[in-house]
Amino acid sequence: MDLLSQDIMYLPGVGPNRKKLLSQELGIETYGDLLEYFPYKHVDRSKVYTVRELTGDMPFVQVVGQILSFETFEMGPRRQRVVAHFSDGTAIMDLVWFNGGKFIKQTYKIGKEYLVFGRPSVFNNRIQVQHPDIDDASKVDTSAMGMQPYYNTTEKMKKAGLTSRSIERLTKTLLEKLTTPLAETITPEILSKRHLMSRDEALRTIHYPQNAHDLERARLRMKFEELFFVQLNILRYASDQRRKYRGYVFNRIGDIFNTFYKENLPFELTNAQKRVIREIRTDTCSGRQMNRLLQGDVGSGKTLVALMSMLIALDNGFQACIMAPTEILAEQHLVTIRNFLKDMPVRVELLTGIVKGKKRQEVLDGLLSGEVQILVGTHAVIEDTVQFRRLGMAVVDEQHRFGVAQRAKLWSKSEQPPHVLVMTATPIPRTLAMTLYGDLDVSVIDELPPGRKPIQTTHVFDSRITSLYEGIRKQIQQGRQVYMVFPLIEESEKIDLKNLEQGFEVLCQAFPEYRLSKVHGKMKPKEKEEEMQKFVSGETQILVATTVIEVGVNVPNASVMVIFDAQRFGLSQLHQLRGRVGRGADQSFCILVTTFKLSEETRKRIDIMCETNDGFRIAEADLKLRGPGDLEGTQQSGMAFDLKIADIARDGQIVQMARDEAQTIIDEDPTCQSAQFGVLWNRLKELRKTNINWAAIS
Ligand code: ADP
Ligand code: MG
């Protein structure tokens, strides 16, 4: 049997109890798992400092010396601080414990030589190390210690005595057992082209490097490996789909598209819109099925691009559909599209959860007969009862609420899968898009329609709220409208509503001369629609809402967005909300109201919002602040994010490198069968077997 698949229980020093902990707390079941449990940092322990050399801003250091005396300070009931005065003859420092002092005093002897290791700091003008590691100096050879690995452990493990040090001993034992070189998983060509370490060397080095440079190279190799197989998996999937399905060919531009373009389009397309439409044209002519992700900041005019793509389908005798994540948004799309197509003989219908009975039957019949040419709807569109005569183009708006599985469902609506255009207003940094939506081609609208003034964003503490009202009043006097948003607290819808209700009352009192609408997710769709409509028509001046208005709502006359408790929102959500204003020609404003006390991270979020309107910069910052796992959409997307070592936010260059190499392999061996790459395909199979998330994409 392969030594790496050996049960971890049999590694000397483990046994059944520790095995249980390792498995429950860290997911380590086998020798191989332990080998790939990488240290999170290393500390150079070959150097011994003198006490006199130490300063408060050094990282970890070690010194050799003796404890001169102990001192105990009472810090309240049953709390003691124990201090050991420690010296190597050059100066005196303090070793400090806030708990476990009794044990310390019993264990360590005055006058004996100890090796003390820890992070120095300065307290009352004196160097101290809190909770240091202490070893008997006669039993350690510092010159042989080198770089010491540190492993993450959990509270439960620590309580059971399974510390970073214990894991260190286990990895050392394991590496000594692994006498034959570990199998390589990457081809020699890639290794030499990219100057990568062998797997064997990398895995040994990553635990016990000689120096920082070797460690970096070992980490690079392991990050590359991880990202490479993610990319290979994605590209294999995409290539599979491509071979399995051919795409409908839309080889003509006809009356519908031309009439719309020449007679109905009320403005010039931006260059970015033109470019994207050309890209879609090329895809839909190519004979392969389009799977394209269209990224464009809020307000960049994606709906129009979607509509024009659908018209091309219609000109070629096909039907088209567009799906939105909410009813409000679907209804709004319907109105927008009908307006755009005014006086043209195109039948556009709506299908959402509230279209029922006779009307629903009519729509369903029309779809089956082909008379309904464009269907606008919500998730209702992918229900099994909905059948088209000949669906050629499906648009999914606001991707982050649709998963891979739902996209796949669309495919079964036609005898061949329709072309799919997925639109998102949450811009995704390139490297993340490559991983998250790696099976999609990406188009970007990086230009806003002309004449838009950048939104001015300001931050206001809630104690200064009344002065804010004056500014808002001025805007309304000039005929503008205002959004006021309260956060949605998922776990407690009651509080959420209470927030909104209270806020609404306060605002009604603050603006007695104006009319206010109120919208939240718990309202009946009809009520919600009525309230929204009052705001859209200008009958009410202020719309008080929860985040239901986050996506897609379009009221160009609204020029102020006030976000209460802005500290509760994530960056991309704030950006989405802000995108509801700035849609007309007037100067727009976004006001972020927060409590006075803010965490460091919240501060950063608010600062970035005030600094820039650029969705891509915001998305990048978001990724860095939160990490990819938290990004909206990553959970449903079906892609693995439990990367062990690589970090999509920081390792962008390695993602690109992995993508390029994976692409080269797929280009040379699209059916994934060549023996030349056998080592890669076998490894991929193994990974797909052992990691559930990996399989989710296929
Ligand atoms: P989003 O990309 O956020 O979905 P929309 O498609 O809702 O943006 O477009 C925002 C607004 O800009 C709409 O009112 C739309 O009619 C308008 N618009 C779109 N393209 C252009 C253009 N090329 N010139 C002027 N206005 C445009
Ligand atoms: Mg939109």
XYZ file of C-alpha atoms and ligand atoms in Angstrom:
726
model
C 0.000 0.000 0.000
C 1.021 3.547 -0.709
C 2.519 4.941 2.457
C 0.753 8.275 2.016
C -2.699 6.715 2.235
C -1.746 5.007 5.506
C -4.097 5.802 8.405
C -2.608 8.575 10.550
C -3.307 6.496 13.654
C -0.287 4.318 12.872
C 2.207 7.157 12.814
C 4.396 6.886 15.924
C 3.199 9.514 18.395
C -0.436 9.525 17.229
C -2.628 6.650 18.387
C -6.447 6.584 18.570
C -7.025 9.692 20.747
C -4.854 12.030 18.770
C -6.114 10.522 15.549
C -9.622 11.520 16.565
C -8.525 15.077 17.296
C -6.481 15.418 14.129
C -9.337 14.147 12.060
C -12.097 16.162 13.731
C -10.234 19.402 14.147
C -8.020 19.476 11.063
C -9.415 16.869 8.705
C -6.171 14.903 8.817
C -6.889 11.211 8.207
C -3.791 9.901 6.488
C -0.040 10.362 6.314
C -0.592 12.282 3.110
C -3.016 14.684 4.800
C -0.458 15.456 7.481
C 2.207 16.023 4.866
C -0.050 18.591 3.247
C -0.871 20.308 6.511
C 1.462 23.197 5.906
C 2.990 25.424 8.565
C 1.581 28.953 8.558
C 4.967 30.449 9.388
C 8.560 29.663 10.249
C 10.835 31.243 12.793
C 14.584 31.281 12.394
C 15.928 29.629 15.539
C 19.548 29.328 14.543
C 20.357 32.725 16.029
C 20.643 33.420 19.765
C 20.481 37.061 20.857
C 21.842 38.660 24.022
C 19.283 40.295 26.294
C 20.999 43.630 25.792
C 20.387 43.419 21.995
C 16.615 43.043 22.294
C 14.203 45.804 21.296
C 10.426 45.973 21.439
C 9.940 45.826 17.686
C 11.767 42.558 16.986
C 9.791 39.531 15.797
C 10.472 36.231 17.533
C 13.859 35.952 19.243
C 15.620 33.572 21.564
C 18.088 34.109 24.371
C 19.962 31.791 26.739
C 20.206 32.689 30.429
C 18.973 32.069 33.976
C 15.962 32.958 36.052
C 17.102 35.234 38.885
C 13.868 35.309 40.893
C 10.077 35.032 40.648
C 7.593 37.704 41.612
C 3.834 37.281 41.914
C 1.227 40.030 41.523
C -2.397 39.598 42.548
C -4.720 40.856 39.834
C -8.108 40.316 41.368
C -9.874 37.212 42.577
C -7.971 34.089 41.566
C -5.971 35.947 38.953
C -2.213 36.204 39.237
C 0.527 37.597 37.114
C 3.808 35.760 37.563
C 7.023 37.463 36.494
C 10.416 35.783 36.230
C 13.384 38.141 36.188
C 15.761 36.671 33.665
C 19.331 37.494 32.648
C 22.225 36.279 30.524
C 24.695 38.662 32.141
C 24.276 41.435 29.540
C 20.989 42.845 30.892
C 17.843 41.825 32.726
C 14.452 41.132 31.160
C 11.080 39.870 32.419
C 9.241 36.718 31.466
C 5.539 37.190 32.118
C 2.619 34.797 32.588
C -0.989 35.873 33.091
C -2.147 32.375 33.842
C -0.658 29.064 34.826
C 1.858 30.840 37.051
C 1.753 28.212 39.742
C 2.812 25.549 37.301
C 5.578 27.793 35.963
C 7.061 28.373 39.419
C 7.063 24.642 40.102
C 8.567 23.694 36.761
C 11.376 26.130 36.161
C 14.327 26.406 38.527
C 16.186 29.512 39.556
C 19.813 29.422 38.406
C 19.392 26.821 35.691
C 20.300 27.573 32.004
C 17.230 27.961 29.803
C 16.647 28.717 26.163
C 13.823 31.256 26.072
C 11.891 31.953 22.916
C 9.190 34.541 22.230
C 8.221 37.952 20.978
C 9.831 40.806 22.939
C 7.919 43.929 23.910
C 8.579 46.901 26.173
C 6.680 47.486 29.420
C 7.676 50.145 31.983
C 10.939 50.684 30.092
C 11.854 47.078 30.457
C 12.031 44.316 27.853
C 9.608 41.510 28.493
C 8.373 38.360 26.770
C 4.877 37.190 27.550
C 4.189 33.470 27.684
C 7.580 32.432 26.271
C 8.563 28.951 25.133
C 11.187 27.608 27.507
C 13.559 24.699 26.938
C 16.358 23.216 28.987
C 19.402 24.805 27.338
C 21.573 21.739 27.802
C 19.129 19.627 25.808
C 18.838 21.739 22.635
C 21.420 22.490 20.006
C 20.371 25.843 18.588
C 22.787 25.655 15.682
C 20.887 22.594 14.442
C 17.407 24.056 14.953
C 17.215 26.181 11.816
C 13.838 27.365 10.654
C 11.151 26.116 12.998
C 7.674 25.475 11.520
C 4.524 26.734 13.234
C 1.260 24.926 12.668
C -2.240 26.158 13.366
C -4.023 24.250 16.090
C -7.433 24.656 17.702
C -8.394 25.360 21.303
C -9.560 21.802 21.700
C -6.224 20.466 20.487
C -4.250 22.740 22.775
C -6.288 21.593 25.757
C -5.425 18.015 24.899
C -1.738 18.906 24.650
C -1.631 18.679 20.884
C 0.312 21.851 20.113
C 2.208 23.221 17.169
C 5.277 21.618 18.703
C 3.570 18.210 18.761
C 2.655 18.520 15.105
C 6.212 19.510 14.394
C 7.396 16.267 15.960
C 4.854 14.322 13.906
C 5.849 15.857 10.566
C 9.490 15.212 11.411
C 8.757 11.559 12.147
C 6.714 11.293 8.969
C 9.376 12.782 6.725
C 11.950 10.392 8.164
C 9.658 7.493 7.322
C 9.244 8.659 3.737
C 12.579 7.393 2.503
C 11.724 6.998 -1.178
C 11.082 10.221 -3.115
C 7.456 11.339 -3.200
C 5.700 10.889 -6.533
C 5.682 13.842 -8.918
C 2.291 15.167 -10.056
C 3.361 17.657 -12.689
C 5.107 17.027 -15.999
C 8.870 17.598 -16.222
C 8.297 20.098 -19.058
C 6.254 22.426 -16.869
C 8.620 22.012 -13.943
C 11.641 23.013 -15.951
C 9.888 25.755 -17.915
C 8.622 27.395 -14.728
C 11.713 26.571 -12.660
C 9.659 24.741 -10.072
C 10.939 22.450 -7.336
C 10.102 18.781 -7.513
C 7.184 17.733 -5.357
C 9.442 15.703 -3.124
C 11.796 18.570 -2.461
C 8.968 21.074 -2.042
C 7.072 19.020 0.517
C 10.171 18.428 2.617
C 11.299 22.021 2.315
C 7.943 23.530 3.108
C 8.088 21.973 6.563
C 11.829 22.231 7.179
C 13.504 24.803 4.930
C 17.184 25.700 5.170
C 16.447 29.363 4.670
C 13.757 31.840 3.655
C 14.589 31.643 -0.033
C 14.112 27.867 -0.233
C 10.886 28.201 1.706
C 9.553 30.700 -0.825
C 10.400 28.382 -3.703
C 8.747 25.446 -1.984
C 5.622 27.480 -1.330
C 5.535 28.642 -4.920
C 5.687 25.079 -6.141
C 2.811 23.976 -3.890
C 0.673 27.007 -4.723
C 1.238 26.426 -8.400
C 0.276 22.789 -8.093
C -2.922 23.651 -6.279
C -4.011 26.339 -8.706
C -2.898 24.366 -11.727
C -5.229 21.476 -10.971
C -8.100 23.847 -10.231
C -7.564 25.411 -13.646
C -7.055 22.089 -15.373
C -10.330 20.889 -13.916
C -12.222 23.955 -15.067
C -10.772 23.921 -18.561
C -11.329 20.186 -18.908
C -14.965 20.760 -17.999
C -15.323 23.601 -20.473
C -13.655 21.613 -23.239
C -15.907 18.635 -22.512
C -19.016 20.770 -22.780
C -17.757 22.237 -25.991
C -17.235 18.853 -27.587
C -20.527 17.471 -26.341
C -22.692 20.318 -27.510
C -22.660 22.277 -30.696
C -24.091 25.751 -30.678
C -26.883 27.181 -32.762
C -25.525 29.335 -35.550
C -26.981 32.835 -35.762
C -25.644 33.818 -39.146
C -27.918 36.708 -39.977
C -28.736 40.126 -38.683
C -32.280 40.835 -39.776
C -35.214 43.200 -39.594
C -35.787 43.084 -35.882
C -32.245 43.987 -34.893
C -31.902 46.577 -37.657
C -35.222 48.276 -37.010
C -34.400 48.519 -33.355
C -30.920 49.826 -33.997
C -31.903 52.372 -36.619
C -35.261 53.542 -35.331
C -35.758 52.781 -31.657
C -32.375 53.099 -29.998
C -32.558 56.498 -28.326
C -28.815 57.034 -27.935
C -25.416 56.017 -29.294
C -23.974 52.824 -27.900
C -20.789 53.288 -25.928
C -17.677 51.805 -27.489
C -17.598 49.176 -24.776
C -21.171 48.143 -25.565
C -20.321 47.908 -29.261
C -17.280 45.782 -28.536
C -19.225 43.368 -26.355
C -21.999 43.005 -28.924
C -19.322 42.188 -31.509
C -17.890 39.533 -29.180
C -21.329 38.008 -28.754
C -21.872 38.101 -32.523
C -18.633 36.231 -33.080
C -19.563 33.594 -30.492
C -23.029 33.003 -31.852
C -21.733 32.616 -35.402
C -18.977 30.225 -34.456
C -20.951 26.995 -34.230
C -19.994 26.490 -30.636
C -22.292 27.244 -27.764
C -21.638 30.577 -26.114
C -21.056 30.751 -22.377
C -20.138 34.303 -21.717
C -19.869 36.332 -18.543
C -20.573 40.005 -19.030
C -19.110 42.150 -16.306
C -20.024 45.783 -16.118
C -20.308 48.220 -13.303
C -23.751 49.296 -12.167
C -25.288 51.642 -14.710
C -22.949 50.643 -17.523
C -25.828 49.574 -19.757
C -25.789 45.793 -19.655
C -29.538 45.461 -20.164
C -29.267 46.982 -23.587
C -26.510 44.592 -24.592
C -28.685 41.725 -23.388
C -31.625 42.981 -25.392
C -29.633 43.340 -28.589
C -28.217 39.831 -28.191
C -31.755 38.530 -27.812
C -32.849 40.357 -30.943
C -30.140 38.577 -32.929
C -31.614 35.278 -31.754
C -35.073 36.417 -32.848
C -33.786 37.378 -36.288
C -32.552 33.820 -36.687
C -35.889 32.281 -35.805
C -35.199 31.568 -32.154
C -36.760 32.628 -28.858
C -34.875 34.297 -26.046
C -35.280 34.720 -22.316
C -33.851 36.897 -19.591
C -33.856 35.888 -15.939
C -33.574 38.268 -13.023
C -33.079 37.425 -9.355
C -36.151 39.253 -8.017
C -39.691 39.945 -9.105
C -39.240 43.693 -8.936
C -36.262 43.465 -11.192
C -37.967 41.132 -13.650
C -40.918 43.475 -13.882
C -38.611 46.365 -14.417
C -36.845 44.524 -17.220
C -40.202 43.856 -18.819
C -41.089 47.541 -18.800
C -37.646 48.548 -20.063
C -37.687 46.022 -22.880
C -41.234 46.815 -23.957
C -40.313 50.495 -24.006
C -37.236 49.878 -26.078
C -39.224 47.764 -28.545
C -42.131 50.206 -28.739
C -44.177 49.776 -31.938
C -42.175 46.776 -33.041
C -44.020 43.496 -33.653
C -42.200 41.515 -30.977
C -44.118 39.676 -28.299
C -42.544 40.012 -24.863
C -44.087 38.316 -21.837
C -43.449 38.075 -18.117
C -43.228 34.903 -16.071
C -42.729 35.121 -12.314
C -44.236 33.466 -9.280
C -47.133 35.905 -9.288
C -48.172 35.277 -12.881
C -50.883 32.702 -12.266
C -53.939 30.998 -13.678
C -55.162 31.934 -17.104
C -52.427 34.453 -17.754
C -49.754 31.911 -16.912
C -51.302 29.325 -19.208
C -51.391 31.869 -21.987
C -47.682 32.579 -21.574
C -46.810 28.893 -21.405
C -48.833 28.183 -24.547
C -47.217 31.101 -26.314
C -43.774 29.786 -25.456
C -44.572 26.356 -26.777
C -46.023 27.664 -30.021
C -43.204 30.145 -30.438
C -45.450 33.198 -30.458
C -43.870 34.529 -27.293
C -40.482 35.614 -28.563
C -38.913 37.093 -25.468
C -39.628 35.801 -21.993
C -38.700 37.930 -19.007
C -38.815 36.266 -15.622
C -37.371 35.067 -12.368
C -36.291 31.560 -11.372
C -39.763 30.585 -12.538
C -38.296 30.427 -16.039
C -36.230 27.337 -15.288
C -39.084 25.339 -13.794
C -39.768 22.114 -15.635
C -43.255 23.184 -16.724
C -41.797 25.978 -18.813
C -41.062 24.781 -22.325
C -39.967 26.721 -25.333
C -40.437 25.938 -28.971
C -36.912 26.950 -29.830
C -34.897 28.741 -27.182
C -31.698 30.131 -28.676
C -30.456 32.701 -26.193
C -30.726 32.829 -22.430
C -29.584 35.812 -20.415
C -29.018 35.564 -16.672
C -28.906 38.933 -14.953
C -26.964 39.353 -11.717
C -25.059 36.121 -11.762
C -24.184 36.026 -8.114
C -27.616 34.753 -7.249
C -27.535 31.957 -9.782
C -25.415 28.868 -9.355
C -23.782 26.539 -11.831
C -26.589 24.049 -11.367
C -29.223 26.579 -12.327
C -27.292 27.578 -15.385
C -27.102 23.934 -16.353
C -30.877 23.649 -16.036
C -31.268 26.271 -18.696
C -29.454 24.047 -21.084
C -32.119 21.427 -21.026
C -34.730 23.871 -22.308
C -33.823 23.245 -25.918
C -32.657 20.252 -27.931
C -29.253 21.905 -28.045
C -28.235 24.185 -25.212
C -28.998 27.830 -25.939
C -26.301 30.454 -25.952
C -25.911 31.756 -22.434
C -25.020 35.284 -21.422
C -24.467 35.798 -17.724
C -24.391 39.386 -16.530
C -22.981 40.622 -13.282
C -22.707 44.069 -11.793
C -20.456 42.834 -9.042
C -17.209 43.168 -10.856
C -14.933 40.303 -10.129
C -11.173 40.663 -10.205
C -9.667 38.813 -13.129
C -7.951 36.110 -11.152
C -11.095 35.335 -9.234
C -13.224 35.293 -12.376
C -10.740 32.854 -13.854
C -11.320 30.508 -10.971
C -14.932 31.171 -10.164
C -16.302 31.366 -13.677
C -13.379 29.705 -15.381
C -15.659 27.853 -17.776
C -17.028 31.121 -19.094
C -15.492 33.577 -21.496
C -15.429 37.055 -20.070
C -16.514 40.361 -21.602
C -16.180 43.639 -19.811
C -18.038 46.933 -20.193
C -15.465 49.287 -18.786
C -17.127 52.529 -19.770
C -20.192 54.350 -18.505
C -22.624 56.099 -20.856
C -21.521 59.691 -21.449
C -22.719 62.572 -19.300
C -22.733 60.755 -15.992
C -21.219 62.690 -13.133
C -19.266 60.607 -10.621
C -21.266 60.073 -7.441
C -19.952 61.981 -4.427
C -19.739 59.777 -1.381
C -19.453 61.055 2.184
C -19.301 59.485 5.597
C -21.428 60.861 8.452
C -21.655 59.711 12.081
C -25.203 59.055 13.212
C -24.883 61.688 15.936
C -24.819 64.313 13.180
C -27.858 63.059 11.383
C -29.982 66.209 11.663
C -27.545 68.341 9.722
C -27.762 65.698 7.028
C -31.502 66.226 6.687
C -30.966 69.812 5.556
C -28.851 68.712 2.617
C -31.440 66.138 1.665
C -34.199 68.709 1.850
C -32.330 70.921 -0.594
C -32.104 68.078 -3.073
C -35.811 67.330 -2.847
C -36.607 71.019 -3.280
C -34.741 70.832 -6.569
C -37.058 68.056 -7.651
C -34.778 65.114 -6.855
C -35.739 61.895 -5.069
C -33.994 60.059 -2.248
C -33.373 56.447 -1.236
C -32.904 55.618 2.437
C -31.731 52.122 3.188
C -31.669 50.132 6.404
C -29.663 46.957 6.826
C -31.152 43.532 6.637
C -30.168 41.234 9.440
C -30.576 37.759 8.137
C -30.884 35.848 11.361
C -33.513 38.083 12.836
C -36.005 39.390 10.388
C -38.007 40.833 13.275
C -35.265 43.193 14.384
C -34.672 44.006 10.796
C -38.245 45.067 10.330
C -38.250 46.923 13.624
C -35.231 48.867 12.419
C -37.003 49.779 9.270
C -40.333 50.612 10.954
C -38.653 52.795 13.561
C -36.497 54.429 10.939
C -39.550 55.054 8.818
C -41.377 56.791 11.664
C -38.410 58.961 12.518
C -38.043 59.935 8.888
C -41.747 60.713 8.514
C -41.388 63.124 11.428
C -38.191 64.601 10.012
C -39.777 65.226 6.618
C -43.403 66.104 7.356
C -43.730 68.095 4.137
C -42.869 65.153 1.863
C -44.346 61.779 1.029
C -42.494 58.587 1.799
C -42.714 55.051 0.430
C -41.657 51.981 2.327
C -40.501 48.700 0.816
C -39.170 45.530 2.410
C -38.780 41.873 1.589
C -41.637 40.664 3.797
C -44.287 42.640 1.942
C -46.703 40.989 -0.437
C -45.418 41.372 -3.991
C -48.439 43.436 -4.959
C -48.033 45.889 -2.088
C -44.342 46.123 -2.787
C -44.986 46.801 -6.419
C -47.482 49.568 -5.550
C -45.077 51.292 -3.202
C -42.253 51.044 -5.715
C -44.504 52.374 -8.408
C -45.346 55.447 -6.332
C -41.659 56.214 -6.099
C -40.966 55.489 -9.756
C -43.771 57.819 -10.827
C -42.527 60.563 -8.516
C -45.596 60.548 -6.306
C -43.368 59.937 -3.274
C -40.072 61.729 -2.807
C -38.367 59.358 -0.401
C -38.125 55.603 -0.599
C -37.306 53.907 2.701
C -36.246 50.340 2.126
C -34.225 47.325 3.134
C -31.762 45.904 0.666
C -34.531 44.687 -1.634
C -33.607 47.631 -3.821
C -30.022 46.487 -4.021
C -30.154 45.100 -7.505
C -31.158 46.739 -10.680
C -33.809 49.266 -9.685
C -33.651 52.180 -12.099
C -35.064 55.589 -11.168
C -32.863 58.164 -12.928
C -34.419 61.060 -11.009
C -33.213 59.701 -7.670
C -29.973 61.442 -6.799
C -29.377 60.725 -3.123
C -28.680 57.376 -1.488
C -28.543 57.388 2.283
C -27.342 54.138 3.843
C -28.002 53.829 7.572
C -25.809 51.586 9.702
C -23.456 51.386 6.772
C -20.959 49.541 8.960
C -23.222 46.499 8.666
C -22.845 46.223 4.900
C -20.123 44.575 2.884
C -18.225 46.526 0.276
C -19.867 45.041 -2.763
C -23.296 45.586 -1.248
C -22.505 49.227 -0.534
C -21.323 49.642 -4.078
C -24.462 47.997 -5.441
C -26.662 50.249 -3.359
C -24.766 53.332 -4.397
C -25.265 52.283 -8.002
C -28.987 53.052 -7.661
C -28.150 56.758 -7.964
C -25.975 58.540 -10.491
C -28.173 57.342 -13.334
C -29.342 60.716 -14.539
C -27.486 63.834 -15.627
C -27.554 65.454 -12.157
C -24.856 65.339 -9.519
C -25.653 62.434 -7.203
C -24.710 61.781 -3.615
C -24.212 58.743 -1.452
C -24.172 59.198 2.305
C -22.853 56.469 4.541
C -24.186 56.843 8.056
C -22.362 54.851 10.733
C -22.005 54.594 14.469
C -19.069 56.453 15.990
C -17.117 53.361 16.976
C -15.831 51.460 13.988
C -13.499 48.531 13.616
C -10.337 48.915 11.591
C -11.780 46.884 8.756
C -15.022 48.831 8.643
C -13.021 52.050 8.548
C -11.182 50.748 5.511
C -14.424 49.813 3.796
C -15.927 53.236 4.366
C -12.717 54.962 3.233
C -12.572 53.006 -0.007
C -16.205 53.852 -0.729
C -15.534 57.559 -0.215
C -12.402 57.382 -2.336
C -13.544 55.648 -5.496
C -16.513 54.786 -7.703
C -14.556 52.184 -9.611
C -16.241 48.846 -9.080
C -13.146 46.894 -10.021
C -11.020 48.636 -7.427
C -13.723 48.038 -4.877
C -13.988 44.380 -5.757
C -10.247 43.982 -5.470
C -10.213 45.679 -2.080
C -13.128 43.521 -0.997
C -11.288 40.391 -1.966
C -8.252 41.494 0.022
C -10.255 42.480 3.077
C -12.469 39.452 3.215
C -10.824 36.698 1.253
C -12.540 34.926 -1.631
C -14.519 32.484 0.497
C -16.763 35.248 1.763
C -17.439 36.871 -1.557
C -21.038 36.752 -2.486
C -21.686 33.986 -4.934
C -18.667 31.842 -4.213
C -20.721 29.454 -2.123
C -23.286 28.726 -4.789
C -20.879 28.831 -7.640
C -19.819 25.247 -7.169
C -16.128 26.009 -7.286
C -13.726 24.916 -4.599
C -12.302 27.611 -2.430
C -10.833 25.647 0.380
C -7.391 26.114 -1.060
C -4.714 24.965 1.347
C -1.939 27.305 0.453
C -2.706 29.528 -2.506
C -4.594 32.764 -2.016
C -6.556 33.953 -5.016
C -6.389 37.551 -3.844
C -2.637 37.668 -3.386
C -1.351 35.061 -5.783
C -2.799 36.545 -8.947
C 0.369 35.960 -10.925
C 0.471 32.303 -10.009
C -3.202 31.937 -10.961
C -2.339 33.331 -14.373
C 0.675 31.053 -14.708
C -1.411 28.025 -13.742
C -4.132 29.044 -16.168
C -1.661 29.385 -19.042
C -0.059 26.008 -18.409
C -3.424 24.299 -18.010
C -4.626 25.885 -21.250
C -1.551 24.601 -23.092
C -2.247 21.083 -21.877
C -5.930 21.209 -22.850
C -5.058 22.613 -26.278
C -2.645 19.755 -26.902
C -4.852 17.060 -25.433
C -8.483 18.210 -25.494
C -9.901 14.764 -24.800
C -7.660 14.285 -21.765
C -6.433 10.880 -22.877
C -2.869 11.272 -24.041
C -0.394 9.086 -22.177
C 2.099 11.911 -22.378
C 0.027 13.740 -19.758
C -1.051 10.616 -17.926
C 0.481 11.845 -14.696
C -1.748 14.937 -14.804
C -4.968 13.152 -15.665
C -4.401 10.563 -12.969
C -3.774 13.204 -10.365
C -6.868 15.116 -11.442
C -8.971 11.968 -11.125
C -7.594 11.402 -7.648
C -8.368 14.950 -6.557
C -11.871 14.833 -7.977
C -12.487 11.637 -6.074
C -11.287 12.844 -2.711
C -12.558 16.390 -2.680
C -16.304 16.880 -2.932
C -16.043 20.480 -3.946
C -13.980 19.589 -6.909
C -16.643 17.341 -8.236
C -19.324 19.985 -7.861
C -18.400 21.725 -11.042
C -18.822 18.707 -13.288
P -26.773 48.033 -15.690
O -25.507 47.717 -16.400
O -26.546 48.450 -14.279
O -27.800 46.943 -15.823
P -28.649 49.516 -17.232
O -28.669 48.588 -18.366
O -29.778 49.485 -16.266
O -27.302 49.330 -16.425
O -28.432 50.976 -17.788
C -28.470 52.106 -16.974
C -29.101 53.254 -17.675
O -28.263 53.735 -18.732
C -30.421 52.914 -18.321
O -31.311 53.965 -18.082
C -30.089 52.799 -19.798
O -31.171 53.099 -20.616
C -28.981 53.822 -19.952
N -28.045 53.553 -21.043
C -27.581 52.352 -21.436
N -26.727 52.478 -22.470
C -26.613 53.795 -22.717
C -25.871 54.572 -23.667
N -25.052 54.000 -24.546
N -26.011 55.923 -23.640
C -26.835 56.494 -22.742
N -27.560 55.829 -21.827
C -27.463 54.498 -21.805
Mg -28.950 45.786 -14.592
